[in-house]
Coordinates of C-alpha atoms in Angstrom, one line a residue:
M10 CA 2.7 25.1 -39.6
K11 CA 0.7 22.7 -37.4
H12 CA 2.1 19.2 -37.0
N13 CA -0.1 16.6 -38.8
L14 CA -0.5 14.4 -35.7
F15 CA -1.3 17.4 -33.6
S16 CA -4.1 18.5 -36.0
F17 CA -5.4 15.0 -36.4
I18 CA -5.9 14.4 -32.7
H19 CA -7.6 17.8 -32.3
V20 CA -10.1 17.0 -35.1
A21 CA -10.8 13.6 -33.7
A22 CA -11.3 15.1 -30.3
C23 CA -13.9 17.5 -31.6
G24 CA -15.9 14.6 -33.0
V25 CA -15.7 12.8 -29.8
L26 CA -16.9 15.7 -27.6
S27 CA -20.1 15.9 -29.5
I28 CA -21.1 12.5 -28.2
G29 CA -21.3 13.8 -24.7
L30 CA -23.9 16.3 -25.8
I31 CA -26.5 13.9 -27.0
G32 CA -29.9 14.6 -25.6
P33 CA -32.2 15.5 -24.2
V34 CA -32.6 12.1 -22.5
Q35 CA -35.8 11.3 -20.8
A36 CA -35.9 9.6 -17.4
G37 CA -38.0 6.7 -18.8
S38 CA -35.0 5.5 -20.9
A39 CA -32.5 5.4 -18.0
C40 CA -31.9 3.1 -15.0
H41 CA -32.1 5.0 -11.7
V42 CA -29.6 4.2 -8.9
S43 CA -29.4 5.2 -5.2
E44 CA -27.2 4.0 -2.3
T45 CA -30.1 1.9 -0.9
G46 CA -31.7 0.8 -4.2
T47 CA -33.3 -2.6 -4.4
G48 CA -35.9 -1.9 -7.1
N49 CA -35.9 -2.3 -10.9
G50 CA -34.4 1.1 -11.6
S51 CA -37.4 2.3 -13.6
S52 CA -37.8 5.5 -11.6
W53 CA -36.4 7.4 -8.6
S54 CA -39.0 5.6 -6.5
Q55 CA -37.7 2.2 -7.8
T56 CA -33.9 2.8 -7.7
M57 CA -31.5 -0.1 -8.1
D58 CA -28.0 -0.9 -6.9
L59 CA -25.1 0.6 -8.9
T60 CA -23.3 -2.7 -9.4
T61 CA -26.5 -4.4 -10.6
A62 CA -27.1 -1.5 -13.1
L63 CA -23.6 -1.8 -14.5
A64 CA -24.1 -5.5 -15.1
D65 CA -27.5 -5.1 -16.7
S66 CA -27.2 -4.9 -20.5
G67 CA -30.7 -3.3 -20.6
C68 CA -29.3 -0.3 -18.7
L69 CA -27.9 1.7 -21.6
E70 CA -27.9 4.8 -19.5
V71 CA -27.5 4.9 -15.7
W72 CA -28.5 7.9 -13.5
V73 CA -26.9 7.9 -10.1
K74 CA -28.3 9.9 -7.2
Q75 CA -26.0 11.9 -4.9
G76 CA -24.3 9.8 -2.2
I77 CA -21.2 7.7 -1.6
Y78 CA -20.9 4.3 -3.4
Y79 CA -18.5 1.5 -2.7
P80 CA -17.5 -1.4 -5.1
T81 CA -18.3 -3.9 -2.4
T82 CA -19.8 -4.2 1.1
G83 CA -17.1 -6.6 2.0
N84 CA -13.3 -6.2 2.1
D85 CA -12.2 -7.8 -1.2
R86 CA -9.7 -5.3 -2.7
D87 CA -10.0 -6.9 -6.1
V88 CA -13.6 -5.8 -6.5
S89 CA -14.2 -2.6 -8.6
F90 CA -17.1 -0.9 -10.4
V91 CA -16.7 -2.7 -13.7
I92 CA -17.7 -1.3 -17.1
D93 CA -17.2 -3.7 -19.9
R94 CA -19.9 -2.6 -22.4
T95 CA -21.4 0.5 -24.0
V96 CA -23.1 2.5 -21.3
R97 CA -23.5 6.1 -20.3
L98 CA -23.0 6.6 -16.6
F99 CA -24.1 9.9 -15.0
G100 CA -23.8 11.2 -11.5
G101 CA -24.8 14.4 -9.9
F102 CA -28.6 13.9 -9.5
E103 CA -30.7 15.1 -6.6
G104 CA -33.1 12.3 -7.3
T105 CA -36.1 14.2 -8.7
E106 CA -34.9 15.0 -12.3
S107 CA -36.9 13.8 -15.3
M108 CA -34.3 15.0 -17.9
L109 CA -30.5 14.8 -18.0
G110 CA -30.2 18.6 -18.5
Q111 CA -31.9 19.2 -15.2
R112 CA -28.8 18.2 -13.2
V113 CA -27.3 21.2 -11.3
P114 CA -23.5 21.1 -11.6
G115 CA -21.7 20.6 -8.4
F116 CA -24.7 20.7 -6.0
F117 CA -25.3 17.0 -5.6
P118 CA -21.9 15.2 -5.3
T119 CA -21.8 11.6 -6.3
V120 CA -18.8 9.8 -5.0
L121 CA -17.3 6.5 -6.1
S122 CA -15.0 5.5 -3.2
G123 CA -12.5 2.7 -2.7
N124 CA -12.4 3.0 1.1
I125 CA -14.0 -0.4 1.7
G126 CA -12.1 -1.5 4.8
D127 CA -10.9 0.4 7.9
I128 CA -12.0 3.9 7.2
N129 CA -8.7 5.2 8.7
D130 CA -6.4 2.8 6.8
A131 CA -5.9 3.5 3.1
T132 CA -3.8 0.4 2.5
D133 CA -6.9 -1.9 2.6
N134 CA -8.8 0.1 0.0
S135 CA -9.8 -1.2 -3.5
Y136 CA -7.0 -1.6 -5.9
H137 CA -9.1 0.2 -8.6
V138 CA -12.3 2.1 -7.8
V139 CA -13.4 1.8 -11.5
F140 CA -12.2 -0.8 -14.0
V141 CA -13.0 -0.2 -17.6
D142 CA -12.5 -3.4 -19.6
G143 CA -12.0 -3.1 -23.3
T144 CA -10.7 -6.7 -23.6
T145 CA -13.9 -8.7 -23.1
T146 CA -16.1 -10.5 -25.6
N147 CA -18.6 -7.7 -25.1
G148 CA -16.6 -5.6 -27.5
T149 CA -14.2 -2.7 -27.3
I150 CA -14.9 0.5 -25.2
T151 CA -15.1 3.6 -27.3
A152 CA -16.4 7.1 -26.7
S153 CA -20.0 5.8 -26.8
T154 CA -19.3 4.8 -23.3
E155 CA -19.3 7.8 -21.0
I156 CA -18.6 8.4 -17.3
N157 CA -19.9 11.8 -16.3
G158 CA -20.4 13.7 -13.1
F159 CA -18.5 11.8 -10.3
T160 CA -15.8 12.1 -7.7
I161 CA -13.5 9.1 -7.9
T162 CA -11.4 8.7 -4.7
Q163 CA -9.4 6.6 -2.4
G164 CA -8.3 3.8 -4.6
Y165 CA -5.1 2.3 -3.4
G166 CA -2.7 0.1 -5.4
E167 CA -0.1 -2.2 -4.1
V168 CA 3.6 -1.2 -4.0
T169 CA 4.6 -4.7 -5.2
G170 CA 2.8 -7.8 -6.1
V171 CA 0.3 -8.6 -9.0
A172 CA 1.3 -6.1 -11.7
Q173 CA -2.3 -5.0 -12.5
N174 CA -2.9 -4.2 -8.8
T175 CA 0.0 -1.7 -8.8
K176 CA -1.6 0.5 -11.4
G177 CA -4.5 3.0 -11.6
G178 CA -5.9 3.4 -8.1
G179 CA -8.9 5.5 -9.3
L180 CA -9.5 4.0 -12.8
Y181 CA -7.8 1.3 -14.8
C182 CA -8.5 1.6 -18.5
D183 CA -7.6 -1.8 -20.0
G184 CA -7.2 -1.9 -23.8
A185 CA -4.4 -4.4 -23.8
G186 CA -4.1 -7.1 -26.5
S187 CA -4.8 -7.2 -30.2
N188 CA -8.2 -5.8 -31.2
S189 CA -8.8 -4.5 -27.7
E190 CA -9.6 -0.8 -27.0
C191 CA -10.4 1.3 -23.9
S192 CA -11.3 4.8 -25.1
P193 CA -14.3 6.0 -23.1
L194 CA -15.4 9.6 -22.7
L195 CA -14.5 10.8 -19.1
T196 CA -16.1 14.1 -18.3
N197 CA -17.0 16.3 -15.3
L198 CA -14.9 14.1 -13.1
T199 CA -12.8 14.8 -10.0
F200 CA -10.0 12.3 -9.2
I201 CA -8.8 13.0 -5.7
D202 CA -6.6 11.2 -3.2
N203 CA -5.9 8.1 -5.2
T204 CA -2.7 6.2 -4.9
S205 CA -0.8 3.5 -6.9
R206 CA 2.7 2.7 -8.0
Y207 CA 1.9 3.7 -11.6
G208 CA -0.8 6.2 -12.4
G209 CA -2.2 7.2 -9.0
A210 CA -5.6 8.2 -10.5
I211 CA -5.7 6.6 -14.0
Y212 CA -3.7 3.9 -15.8
N213 CA -4.2 3.8 -19.5
H214 CA -3.1 0.3 -20.7
G215 CA -2.5 -0.1 -24.5
Y216 CA -0.1 -3.0 -24.3
G217 CA 0.3 -5.7 -26.9
A218 CA -1.1 -4.0 -30.0
G219 CA -4.1 -2.7 -28.0
K220 CA -5.4 0.8 -27.7
S221 CA -6.2 3.0 -24.7
H222 CA -7.3 6.5 -25.9
P223 CA -9.7 7.9 -23.3
Q224 CA -11.0 11.5 -23.9
I225 CA -10.7 13.3 -20.5
V226 CA -12.6 16.5 -20.5
N227 CA -13.8 19.2 -18.0
S228 CA -12.1 17.3 -15.1
S229 CA -9.7 17.7 -12.3
F230 CA -6.9 15.6 -10.8
I231 CA -6.2 16.7 -7.2
L232 CA -3.6 15.4 -4.7
N233 CA -3.1 11.9 -6.3
N234 CA 0.1 10.0 -5.7
A235 CA 2.2 7.4 -7.5
G236 CA 5.0 5.5 -5.8
L237 CA 7.0 5.7 -9.1
Y238 CA 5.5 7.2 -12.3
G239 CA 2.6 9.4 -13.1
G240 CA 1.1 11.0 -9.9
A241 CA -2.2 11.4 -11.6
V242 CA -2.0 9.5 -15.0
Y243 CA 0.2 6.9 -16.6
N244 CA -0.2 6.3 -20.3
D245 CA 1.3 2.9 -21.3
G246 CA 1.8 2.4 -25.0
Y247 CA 4.4 -0.3 -24.6
S248 CA 4.2 -2.4 -27.8
G249 CA 0.7 -0.9 -28.3
N250 CA -0.9 2.6 -28.2
S251 CA -2.0 5.0 -25.5
S252 CA -2.7 8.5 -26.8
P253 CA -5.4 10.1 -24.7
L254 CA -6.9 13.5 -25.0
F255 CA -6.9 16.0 -22.1
E256 CA -9.0 19.0 -22.7
N257 CA -10.1 21.6 -20.1
V258 CA -8.4 19.7 -17.3
T259 CA -6.7 20.9 -14.1
F260 CA -3.8 19.0 -12.5
Y261 CA -3.2 20.2 -9.0
G262 CA -0.8 18.9 -6.3
N263 CA -0.2 15.5 -7.7
E264 CA 3.1 13.7 -6.8
A265 CA 5.4 11.0 -8.1
V266 CA 9.1 10.1 -8.5
A267 CA 8.8 11.0 -12.2
G268 CA 6.0 12.7 -14.0
G269 CA 4.4 14.5 -11.0
A270 CA 1.1 14.7 -12.9
V271 CA 1.4 12.6 -16.0
Y272 CA 3.9 10.0 -17.3
T273 CA 3.8 8.6 -20.8
R274 CA 5.6 5.5 -22.1
G275 CA 5.7 4.8 -25.8
W276 CA 8.3 2.1 -25.8
I277 CA 8.5 0.0 -29.0
H278 CA 5.2 1.4 -30.3
D279 CA 3.4 4.8 -29.6
S280 CA 2.0 7.0 -26.9
S281 CA 1.2 10.5 -28.0
P282 CA -1.1 12.3 -25.6
Y283 CA -2.6 15.7 -26.5
F284 CA -3.1 18.4 -23.9
N285 CA -5.3 21.4 -24.8
H286 CA -6.4 24.1 -22.4
T287 CA -4.9 22.3 -19.4
T288 CA -3.6 23.9 -16.2
F289 CA -0.7 22.2 -14.3
A290 CA -0.1 23.8 -10.9
L291 CA 2.0 22.7 -7.9
N292 CA 2.6 19.1 -9.1
V293 CA 5.8 17.6 -7.7
A294 CA 8.3 14.9 -8.9
S295 CA 11.0 13.9 -6.5
N296 CA 13.2 13.1 -9.5
S297 CA 12.2 14.4 -12.9
G298 CA 9.3 15.8 -14.8
G299 CA 7.5 18.0 -12.3
A300 CA 4.4 18.1 -14.5
I301 CA 5.0 15.6 -17.3
G302 CA 7.5 12.8 -17.7
G303 CA 8.0 10.2 -20.4
S304 CA 10.1 7.7 -22.2
S305 CA 10.2 6.1 -25.6
S306 CA 12.4 3.8 -27.6
E307 CA 14.8 5.6 -29.9
N308 CA 13.6 3.9 -33.1
N309 CA 9.9 4.4 -32.3
P310 CA 9.5 7.9 -30.8
S311 CA 6.2 9.2 -29.4
V312 CA 5.2 12.8 -29.2
V313 CA 3.7 14.8 -26.3
L314 CA 1.6 17.6 -27.7
V315 CA 0.6 20.6 -25.6
T316 CA -1.2 23.8 -26.6
N317 CA -3.1 26.6 -24.8
S318 CA -1.9 25.4 -21.4
I319 CA -0.4 26.8 -18.2
F320 CA 2.5 25.3 -16.2
W321 CA 3.1 27.1 -13.0
G322 CA 4.5 26.2 -9.6
N323 CA 5.5 22.7 -10.6
S324 CA 8.8 21.3 -9.3
A325 CA 11.3 18.4 -9.7
G326 CA 14.0 17.3 -7.4
N327 CA 16.4 16.6 -10.2
T328 CA 15.5 17.7 -13.7
G329 CA 12.6 19.2 -15.6
P330 CA 10.2 21.2 -13.4
I331 CA 7.8 21.2 -16.3
A332 CA 8.7 18.2 -18.4
S333 CA 11.5 15.6 -18.7
M334 CA 11.5 13.2 -21.6
N335 CA 13.8 10.3 -22.6
N336 CA 13.7 9.8 -26.4
L337 CA 10.2 11.3 -26.3
D338 CA 9.5 14.4 -28.3
S339 CA 7.5 17.2 -26.7
I340 CA 5.9 20.1 -28.5
F341 CA 4.6 23.2 -26.6
E342 CA 2.6 25.9 -28.4
Y343 CA 0.8 28.9 -27.1
S344 CA 1.4 28.0 -23.4
V345 CA 2.7 29.6 -20.2
L346 CA 6.0 27.8 -19.3
E347 CA 7.3 29.2 -16.0
T348 CA 10.8 27.9 -16.4
G349 CA 11.0 28.3 -20.2
C350 CA 11.0 25.7 -22.9
P351 CA 11.8 22.2 -21.4
A352 CA 15.0 20.5 -22.6
N353 CA 14.7 18.6 -25.8
S354 CA 11.4 20.2 -26.6
A355 CA 10.1 22.3 -29.5
C356 CA 8.3 25.5 -28.3
S357 CA 6.6 28.2 -30.2
D358 CA 4.5 31.2 -29.0
T359 CA 5.1 30.4 -25.4
T360 CA 5.8 32.8 -22.5
T361 CA 7.4 32.8 -19.0
S362 CA 5.3 35.7 -17.7
D363 CA 3.2 35.1 -14.6
P364 CA -0.4 34.0 -15.3
L365 CA -1.3 35.2 -11.7
L366 CA -3.2 32.0 -10.9
G367 CA -5.5 32.0 -8.0
S368 CA -6.2 29.2 -5.5
L369 CA -8.0 25.9 -6.3
G370 CA -11.7 26.4 -5.6
D371 CA -15.3 26.0 -6.6
F372 CA -15.9 28.5 -9.4
G373 CA -18.8 26.7 -11.0
G374 CA -19.3 23.5 -13.0
F375 CA -18.9 20.0 -11.6
T376 CA -15.3 20.3 -10.6
E377 CA -12.9 22.6 -8.7
S378 CA -10.6 24.7 -10.9
I379 CA -8.1 27.5 -10.8
L380 CA -8.8 31.0 -12.2
P381 CA -6.2 32.9 -14.2
G382 CA -5.5 36.5 -13.1
A383 CA -7.2 39.3 -15.0
N384 CA -3.8 40.9 -15.7
G385 CA -1.9 37.7 -16.1
S386 CA -0.2 36.3 -19.2
A387 CA -2.9 33.7 -20.0
I388 CA -5.6 36.2 -20.8
D389 CA -6.7 36.4 -24.5
S390 CA -3.5 34.6 -25.5
A391 CA -4.6 31.1 -26.7
L392 CA -4.3 29.8 -30.2
A393 CA -7.7 30.5 -31.7
E394 CA -7.9 27.5 -34.0
D395 CA -7.5 25.1 -31.0
C396 CA -9.8 27.1 -28.7
T397 CA -12.6 25.0 -27.1
Y398 CA -16.2 26.2 -27.3
T399 CA -16.4 26.2 -23.5
D400 CA -14.0 26.0 -20.5
Q401 CA -13.8 23.4 -17.7
R402 CA -17.0 24.8 -16.1
D403 CA -18.9 25.1 -19.4
V404 CA -18.4 28.8 -19.5
V405 CA -18.4 30.0 -23.1
R406 CA -15.1 30.9 -24.8
P407 CA -13.9 33.5 -25.5
Q408 CA -14.9 36.1 -23.0
G409 CA -12.5 38.7 -24.2
L410 CA -10.6 39.5 -27.4
G411 CA -9.4 35.9 -27.5
C412 CA -9.5 32.7 -25.6
D413 CA -7.5 32.4 -22.4
M414 CA -4.8 29.8 -21.9
G415 CA -5.5 27.1 -19.3
A416 CA -8.5 25.1 -18.3
V417 CA -10.6 28.1 -17.2
E418 CA -11.8 31.2 -19.1
L419 CA -11.9 34.3 -17.0
E420 CA -15.4 35.7 -17.3
A421 CA -15.9 39.1 -18.6
V422 CA -16.9 41.8 -16.2
D423 CA -19.9 44.0 -16.9
D424 CA -18.6 47.6 -16.6
D425 CA -22.1 49.0 -16.5
L426 CA -23.0 46.7 -13.6
I427 CA -19.9 47.7 -11.7
F428 CA -20.7 51.4 -12.2
M429 CA -24.3 50.9 -11.2
N430 CA -23.4 48.9 -8.1
G431 CA -20.7 51.4 -7.1
F432 CA -23.1 54.3 -7.6
E433 CA -25.7 52.6 -5.5
D434 CA -23.3 51.8 -2.7
S435 CA -22.3 55.4 -2.5
M436 CA -25.8 56.6 -2.0

C-alpha cells in the first residue's frame, strides 16, 4: 500500500509538470535577451540585458540567447540574478527562433555564471548566481515561475560570515517567513561546480512557517561541493516546510561532509522531499550519507521518499554510503540500492544487483546524464504507477516491457535495423 504523503506529492507533481508544457509561445509575447543587448527586447534584433528583463514586470516570458551571463559587470559578490515575481525564463536559443518549441536541446548553451572577479579565483565569485525571492510584496513564487534551459555555475558561498551568504552557491530559493513561498519549476538545468557551506548548488529555505517546494525536473547536479551539508542541495524545513520534488534528475560527483548530494532538515516542522526516477552516482560524504543525509526533531519527523531510483558508487567516510538519517524516516521503493536498505529505512521491491551504469555524457536533451546498462538491474523494473511519461532527455517511457529505474530510459533497439546494417556491412 502506498503511503498517503508519497501519493499526494506524486499527484501534485504531475499537476505542476503540465505547467512547463504550456505553448506554443510566439516570439512577439516574449522579451528577447543577448549578452550585448541594449534594445527593448521586442525581437532578436532588439535584444535587451538579462538583468533589465528580469526587473521589467512587462516581461512575463524571457528568451535568452546562447552565451555566458554574469550578475554584474563589477565585483560585488552580493549581486545575483534576482527573480521575485511570476516569470518564465528560457535559455538555449540560437537567436533566430520565433516559437519556443524551435529550441534545439543542448546545441546552444546558455550559462549563468558567478565568476565575476578574477577568473582564476573562485573565492571572489557571487554568493548566489540566482536568487529566487518568495518573500517580497510582489507575491509568492509558485510553479507559474519557471527557469528552463540553463547551466548555472561557479557560485561560491562563504565559509563563515553572513548566514545567507553561506548557502546556495548556484541558487538560493527563499521562502522564509509566514505566508512566504519559493516553489518555482526548475527544468532542463545543469548545476555544475558551485560551492557553499550549505547546499553547494541549491538552498531551499522554508524557515519560520514559510514554504520552499521547488519542482526540479530533467536536470543534473554535477561536481558541486558543500563545506558542511548537502553537496548539491540543502532542504531547510526548520520551523517551516521544504519538501521539493526531484524527478528525472541525475546527481553525479557531488561532495559534502554529510549528504554528499542532498541534505534535508525537518527540525520542529517538516521537510519531506520526493525523489522519483533519480540517479545518484559517485557522490561522496566525508562523514555520513554518501547520497542523502538528513535530520529531524524526534516529535516532528519528516520523511524522505524515494522510488524508481538508482544509487550506485556513492560513498561515506563513516556511515551510510546511500543514506544516513537522524530521526528522519526514509522510504525506498523500486530502487537499486548498492549496499542494501539504509539503516532505519523502510525498503520494498529494491535490489542490490548492478545496474551497469555507463559514464556521464551527452545522450540527448538539455543536460548530461548516465545510461543504464542493457543487461543491468534497472531495465523494465520501475513501479508503473510512478513512471514518468518521459525521461530526463524527454525520451518517451517505457521503451521496453516496463519503465527503467533512474533518470534515463534506455532506448529500444530496432532489431530489423541492426540486421539490415549488419547485412549491408557484410556485402
